[in-house]
Short mmCIF file of N, CA and C in Angstrom, two decimals:
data_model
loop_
_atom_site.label_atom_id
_atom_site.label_comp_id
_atom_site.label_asym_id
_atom_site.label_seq_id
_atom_site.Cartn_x
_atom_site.Cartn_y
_atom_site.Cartn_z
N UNK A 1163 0.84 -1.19 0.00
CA UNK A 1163 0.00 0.00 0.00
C UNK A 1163 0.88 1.25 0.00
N UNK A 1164 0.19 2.14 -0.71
CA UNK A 1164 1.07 3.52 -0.41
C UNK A 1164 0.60 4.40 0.70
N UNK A 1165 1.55 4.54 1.04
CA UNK A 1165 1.66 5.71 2.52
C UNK A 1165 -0.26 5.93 3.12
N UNK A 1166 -0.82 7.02 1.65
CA UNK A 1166 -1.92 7.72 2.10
C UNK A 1166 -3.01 6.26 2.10
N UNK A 1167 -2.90 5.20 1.22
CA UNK A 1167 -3.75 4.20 1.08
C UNK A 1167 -3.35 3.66 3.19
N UNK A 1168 -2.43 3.08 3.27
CA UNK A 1168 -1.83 2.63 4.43
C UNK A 1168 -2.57 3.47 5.93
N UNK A 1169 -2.49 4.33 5.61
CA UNK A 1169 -2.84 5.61 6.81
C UNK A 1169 -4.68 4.96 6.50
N UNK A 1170 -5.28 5.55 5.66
CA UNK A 1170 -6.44 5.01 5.66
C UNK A 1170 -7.13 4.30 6.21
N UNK A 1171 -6.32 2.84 5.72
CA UNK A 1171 -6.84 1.59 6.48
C UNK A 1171 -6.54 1.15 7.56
N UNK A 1172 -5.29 2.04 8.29
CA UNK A 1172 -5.47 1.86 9.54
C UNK A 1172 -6.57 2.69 10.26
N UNK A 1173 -6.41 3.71 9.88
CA UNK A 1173 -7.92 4.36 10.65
C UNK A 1173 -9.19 3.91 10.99
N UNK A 1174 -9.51 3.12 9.53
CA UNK A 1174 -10.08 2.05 9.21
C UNK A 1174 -10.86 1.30 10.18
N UNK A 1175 -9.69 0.56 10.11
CA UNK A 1175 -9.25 -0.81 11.08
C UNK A 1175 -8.92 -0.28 12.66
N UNK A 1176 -8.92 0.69 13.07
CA UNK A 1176 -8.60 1.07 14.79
C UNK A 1176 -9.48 2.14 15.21
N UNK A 1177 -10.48 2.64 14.09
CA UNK A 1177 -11.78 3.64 13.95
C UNK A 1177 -11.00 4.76 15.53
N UNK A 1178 -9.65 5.02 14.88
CA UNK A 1178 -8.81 6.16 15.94
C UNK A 1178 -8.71 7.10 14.45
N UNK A 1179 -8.20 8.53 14.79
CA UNK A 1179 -7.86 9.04 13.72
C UNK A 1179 -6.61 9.15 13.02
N UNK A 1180 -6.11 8.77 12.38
CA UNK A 1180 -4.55 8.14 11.70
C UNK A 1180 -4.14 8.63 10.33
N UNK A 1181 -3.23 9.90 10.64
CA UNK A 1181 -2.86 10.51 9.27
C UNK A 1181 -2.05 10.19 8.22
N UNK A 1182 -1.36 10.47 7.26
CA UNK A 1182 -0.65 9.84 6.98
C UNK A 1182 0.86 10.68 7.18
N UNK A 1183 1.10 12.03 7.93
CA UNK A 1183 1.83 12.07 8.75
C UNK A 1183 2.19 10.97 9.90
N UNK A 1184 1.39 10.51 10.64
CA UNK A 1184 1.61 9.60 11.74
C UNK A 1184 1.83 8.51 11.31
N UNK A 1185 1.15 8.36 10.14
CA UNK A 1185 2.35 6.73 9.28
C UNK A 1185 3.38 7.37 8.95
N UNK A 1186 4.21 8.15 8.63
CA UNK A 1186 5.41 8.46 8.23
C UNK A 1186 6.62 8.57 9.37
N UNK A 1187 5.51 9.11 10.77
CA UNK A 1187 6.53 9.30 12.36
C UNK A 1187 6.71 7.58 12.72
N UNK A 1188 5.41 6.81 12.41
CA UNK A 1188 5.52 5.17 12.80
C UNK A 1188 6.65 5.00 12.02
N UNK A 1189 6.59 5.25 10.65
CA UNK A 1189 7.39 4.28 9.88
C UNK A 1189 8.97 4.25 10.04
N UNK A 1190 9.37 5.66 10.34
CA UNK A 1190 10.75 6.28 10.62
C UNK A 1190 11.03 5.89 12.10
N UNK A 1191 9.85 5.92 13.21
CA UNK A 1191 10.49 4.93 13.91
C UNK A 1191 10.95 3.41 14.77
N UNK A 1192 10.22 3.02 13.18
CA UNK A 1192 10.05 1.66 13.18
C UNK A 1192 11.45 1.53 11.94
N UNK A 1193 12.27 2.15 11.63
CA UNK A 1193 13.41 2.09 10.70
C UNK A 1193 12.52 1.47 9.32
N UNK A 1194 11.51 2.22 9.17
CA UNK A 1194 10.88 1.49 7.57
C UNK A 1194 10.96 1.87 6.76
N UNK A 1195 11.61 2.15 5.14
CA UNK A 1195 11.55 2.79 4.35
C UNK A 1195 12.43 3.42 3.85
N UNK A 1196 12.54 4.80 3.21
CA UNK A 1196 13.38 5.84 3.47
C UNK A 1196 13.54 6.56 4.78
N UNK A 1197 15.13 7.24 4.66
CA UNK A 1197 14.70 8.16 5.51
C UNK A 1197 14.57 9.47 5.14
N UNK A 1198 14.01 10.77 5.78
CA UNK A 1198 14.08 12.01 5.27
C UNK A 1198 14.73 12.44 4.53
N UNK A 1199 14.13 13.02 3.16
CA UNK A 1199 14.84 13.55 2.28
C UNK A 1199 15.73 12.48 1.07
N UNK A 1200 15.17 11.28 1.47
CA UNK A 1200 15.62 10.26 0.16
C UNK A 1200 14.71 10.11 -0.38
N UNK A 1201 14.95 10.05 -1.62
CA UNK A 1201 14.11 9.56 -2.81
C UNK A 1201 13.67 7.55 -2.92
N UNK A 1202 12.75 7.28 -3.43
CA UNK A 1202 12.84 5.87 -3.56
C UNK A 1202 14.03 5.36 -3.98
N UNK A 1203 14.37 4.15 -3.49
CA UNK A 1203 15.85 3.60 -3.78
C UNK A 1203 15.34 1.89 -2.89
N UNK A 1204 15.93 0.83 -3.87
CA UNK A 1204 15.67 -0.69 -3.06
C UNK A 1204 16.09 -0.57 -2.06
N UNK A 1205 17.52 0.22 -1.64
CA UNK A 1205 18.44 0.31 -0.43
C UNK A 1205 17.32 0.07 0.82
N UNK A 1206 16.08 0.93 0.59
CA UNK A 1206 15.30 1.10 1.73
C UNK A 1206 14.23 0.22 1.90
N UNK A 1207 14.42 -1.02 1.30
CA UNK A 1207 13.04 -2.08 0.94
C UNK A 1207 13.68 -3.30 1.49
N UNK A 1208 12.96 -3.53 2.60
CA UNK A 1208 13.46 -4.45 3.08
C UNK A 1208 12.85 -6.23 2.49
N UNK A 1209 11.89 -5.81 1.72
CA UNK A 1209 10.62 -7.04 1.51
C UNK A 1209 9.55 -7.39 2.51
N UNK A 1210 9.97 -7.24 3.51
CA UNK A 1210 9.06 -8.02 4.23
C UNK A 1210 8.21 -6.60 5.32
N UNK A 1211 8.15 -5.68 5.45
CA UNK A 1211 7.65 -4.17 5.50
C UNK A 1211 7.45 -3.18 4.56
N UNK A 1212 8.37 -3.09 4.02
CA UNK A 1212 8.39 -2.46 2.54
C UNK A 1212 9.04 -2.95 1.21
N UNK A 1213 8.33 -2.30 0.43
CA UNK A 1213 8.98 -3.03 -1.03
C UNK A 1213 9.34 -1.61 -1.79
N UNK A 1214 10.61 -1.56 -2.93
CA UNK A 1214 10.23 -0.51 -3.87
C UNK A 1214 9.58 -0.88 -5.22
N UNK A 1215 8.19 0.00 -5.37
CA UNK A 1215 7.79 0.18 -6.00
C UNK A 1215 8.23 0.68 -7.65
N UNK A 1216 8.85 0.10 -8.59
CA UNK A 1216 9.27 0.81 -9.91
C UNK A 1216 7.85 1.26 -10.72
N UNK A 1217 6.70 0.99 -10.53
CA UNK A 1217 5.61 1.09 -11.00
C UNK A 1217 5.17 2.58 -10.27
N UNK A 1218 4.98 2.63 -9.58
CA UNK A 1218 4.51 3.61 -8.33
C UNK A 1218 5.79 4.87 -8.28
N UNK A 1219 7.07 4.41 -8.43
CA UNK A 1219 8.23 5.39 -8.35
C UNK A 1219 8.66 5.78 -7.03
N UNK A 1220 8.08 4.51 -6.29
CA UNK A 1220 7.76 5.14 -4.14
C UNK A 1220 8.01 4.07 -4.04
N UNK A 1221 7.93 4.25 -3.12
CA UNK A 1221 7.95 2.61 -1.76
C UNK A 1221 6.51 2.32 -1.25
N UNK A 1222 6.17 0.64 -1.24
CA UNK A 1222 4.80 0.60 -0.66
C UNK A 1222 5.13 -0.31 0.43
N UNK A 1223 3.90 -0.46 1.45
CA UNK A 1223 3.87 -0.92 2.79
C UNK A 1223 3.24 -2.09 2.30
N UNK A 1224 4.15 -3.55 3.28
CA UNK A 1224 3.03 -4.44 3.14
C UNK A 1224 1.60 -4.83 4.20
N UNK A 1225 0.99 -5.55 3.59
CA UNK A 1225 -0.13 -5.62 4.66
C UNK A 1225 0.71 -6.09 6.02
N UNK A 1226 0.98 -7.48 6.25
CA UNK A 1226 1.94 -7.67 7.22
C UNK A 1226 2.33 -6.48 8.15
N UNK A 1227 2.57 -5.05 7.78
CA UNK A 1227 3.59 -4.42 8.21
C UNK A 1227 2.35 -3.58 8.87
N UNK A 1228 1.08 -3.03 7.68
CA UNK A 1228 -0.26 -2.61 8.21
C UNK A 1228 -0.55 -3.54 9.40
N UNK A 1229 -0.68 -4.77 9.04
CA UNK A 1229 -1.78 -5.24 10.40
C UNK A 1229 -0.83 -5.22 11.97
N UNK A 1230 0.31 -5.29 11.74
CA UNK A 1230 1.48 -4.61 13.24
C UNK A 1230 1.22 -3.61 13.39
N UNK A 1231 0.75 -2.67 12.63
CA UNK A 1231 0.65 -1.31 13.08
C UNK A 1231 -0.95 -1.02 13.33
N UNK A 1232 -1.55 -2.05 13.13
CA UNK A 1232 -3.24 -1.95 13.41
C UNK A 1232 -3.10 -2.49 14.53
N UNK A 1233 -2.56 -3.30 14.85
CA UNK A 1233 -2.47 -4.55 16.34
C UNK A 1233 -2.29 -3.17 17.48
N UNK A 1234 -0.91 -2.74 17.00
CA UNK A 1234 -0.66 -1.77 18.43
C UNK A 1234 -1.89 -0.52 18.30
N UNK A 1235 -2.21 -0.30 17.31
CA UNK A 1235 -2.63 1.40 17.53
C UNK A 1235 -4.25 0.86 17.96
N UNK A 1236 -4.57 -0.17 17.89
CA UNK A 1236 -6.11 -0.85 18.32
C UNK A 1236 -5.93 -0.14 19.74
N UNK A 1237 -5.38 -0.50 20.39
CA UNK A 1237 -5.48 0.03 22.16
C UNK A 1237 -5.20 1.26 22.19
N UNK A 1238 -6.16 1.67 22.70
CA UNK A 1238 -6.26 3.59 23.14
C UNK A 1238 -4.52 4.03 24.30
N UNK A 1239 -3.85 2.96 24.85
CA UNK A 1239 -3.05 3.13 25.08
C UNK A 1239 -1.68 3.01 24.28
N UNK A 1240 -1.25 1.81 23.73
CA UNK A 1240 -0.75 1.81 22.72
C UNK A 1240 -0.50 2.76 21.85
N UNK A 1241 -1.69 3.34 21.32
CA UNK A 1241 -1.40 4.35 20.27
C UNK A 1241 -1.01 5.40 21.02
N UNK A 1242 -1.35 5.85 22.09
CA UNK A 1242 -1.16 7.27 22.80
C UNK A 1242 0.40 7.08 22.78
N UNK A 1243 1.10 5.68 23.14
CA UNK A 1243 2.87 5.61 23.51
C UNK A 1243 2.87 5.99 22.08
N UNK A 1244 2.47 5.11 21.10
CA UNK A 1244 3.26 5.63 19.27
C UNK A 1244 3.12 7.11 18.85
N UNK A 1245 2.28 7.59 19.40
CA UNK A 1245 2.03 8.61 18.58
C UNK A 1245 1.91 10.21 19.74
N UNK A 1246 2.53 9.86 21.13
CA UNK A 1246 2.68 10.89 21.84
C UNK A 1246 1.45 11.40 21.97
N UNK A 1247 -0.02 11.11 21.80
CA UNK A 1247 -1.13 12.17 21.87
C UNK A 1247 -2.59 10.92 22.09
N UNK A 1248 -3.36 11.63 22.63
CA UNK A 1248 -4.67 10.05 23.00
C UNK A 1248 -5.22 10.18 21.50
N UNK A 1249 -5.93 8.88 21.78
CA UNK A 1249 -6.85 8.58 20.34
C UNK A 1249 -8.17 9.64 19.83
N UNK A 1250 -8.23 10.06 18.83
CA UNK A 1250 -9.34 10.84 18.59
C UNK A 1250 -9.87 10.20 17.70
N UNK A 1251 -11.35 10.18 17.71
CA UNK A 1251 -12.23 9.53 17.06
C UNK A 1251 -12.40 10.38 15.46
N UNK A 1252 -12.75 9.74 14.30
CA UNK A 1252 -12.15 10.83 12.98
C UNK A 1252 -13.49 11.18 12.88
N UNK A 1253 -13.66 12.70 12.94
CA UNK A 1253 -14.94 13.60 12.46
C UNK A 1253 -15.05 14.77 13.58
N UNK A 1254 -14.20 14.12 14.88
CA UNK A 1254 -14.58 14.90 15.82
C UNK A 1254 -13.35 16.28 16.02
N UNK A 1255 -13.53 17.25 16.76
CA UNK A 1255 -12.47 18.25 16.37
C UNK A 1255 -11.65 18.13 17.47
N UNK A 1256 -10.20 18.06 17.11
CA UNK A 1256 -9.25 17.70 18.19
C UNK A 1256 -9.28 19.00 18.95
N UNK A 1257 -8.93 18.66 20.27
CA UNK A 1257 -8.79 20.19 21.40
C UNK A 1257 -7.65 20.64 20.74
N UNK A 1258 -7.81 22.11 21.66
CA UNK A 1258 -6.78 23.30 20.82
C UNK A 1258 -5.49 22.68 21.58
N UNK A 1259 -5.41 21.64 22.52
CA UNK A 1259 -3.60 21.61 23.32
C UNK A 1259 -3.26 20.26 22.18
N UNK A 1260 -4.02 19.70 21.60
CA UNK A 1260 -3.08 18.25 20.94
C UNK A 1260 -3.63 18.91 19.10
N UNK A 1261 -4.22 19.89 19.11
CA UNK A 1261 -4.10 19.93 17.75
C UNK A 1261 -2.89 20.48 17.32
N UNK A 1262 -1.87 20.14 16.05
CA UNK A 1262 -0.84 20.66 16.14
C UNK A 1262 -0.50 22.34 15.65
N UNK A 1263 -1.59 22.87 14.76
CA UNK A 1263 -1.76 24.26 14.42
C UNK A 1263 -2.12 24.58 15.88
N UNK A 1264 -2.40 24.48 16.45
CA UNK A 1264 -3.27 25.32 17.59
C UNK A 1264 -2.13 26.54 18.25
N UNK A 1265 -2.26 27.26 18.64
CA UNK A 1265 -1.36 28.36 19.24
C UNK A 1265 -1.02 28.09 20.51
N UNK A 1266 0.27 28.29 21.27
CA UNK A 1266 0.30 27.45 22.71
C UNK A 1266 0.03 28.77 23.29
N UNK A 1267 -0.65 28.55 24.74
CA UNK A 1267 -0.74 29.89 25.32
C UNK A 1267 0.28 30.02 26.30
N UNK A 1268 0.60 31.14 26.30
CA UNK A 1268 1.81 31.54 27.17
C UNK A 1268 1.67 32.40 28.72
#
């Protein structure tokens, strides 16, 4: 799957809200993929998490690698450790302290 497909179906699948920023913070620190600022390259495809894509011109996620990352982010705790912030349900509006635009007050 690609990144934004990947983010999706975990949301999906853990009915938490799951961007595809927060697949990109999982994936980097789960050593998956590229890292910042590389372009697709096999170097970063391990097979069995990611593959490179020559069709796509990217790297895609395998399911395997989705359903580990559905397993942990299922628990409202779990995801809060991956992703530094509690689970928000998708439709609802995140508070102004965990939304990340929000202005901090001083």
């Amino acid at each position: 799957m690609l990144p934004k497909n990947a983010a999706a179906a975990i949301e999906e699948q853990t009915k938490f809200r799951f961007s595809v920023n927060d697949f990109t913070k999982m994936r980097h620190r789960d050593g998956v993929g590229p890292k910042k600022g590389h372009g697709p390259s096999a170097e970063y495809a391990d097979g069995a998490r990611c593959i490179d894509s020559k069709a796509h011109n990217s790297h895609v996620y395998t399911q395997a690698y989705i359903a580990a990352m559905i397993q942990e982010l299922r628990d409202p705790a779990g995801h809060e450790a991956a992703l530094g912030r509690a689970p928000e349900v998708p439709g609802s509006t995140p508070s102004p302290k965990q939304h990340p635009l929000a202005k901090q007050k001083k």
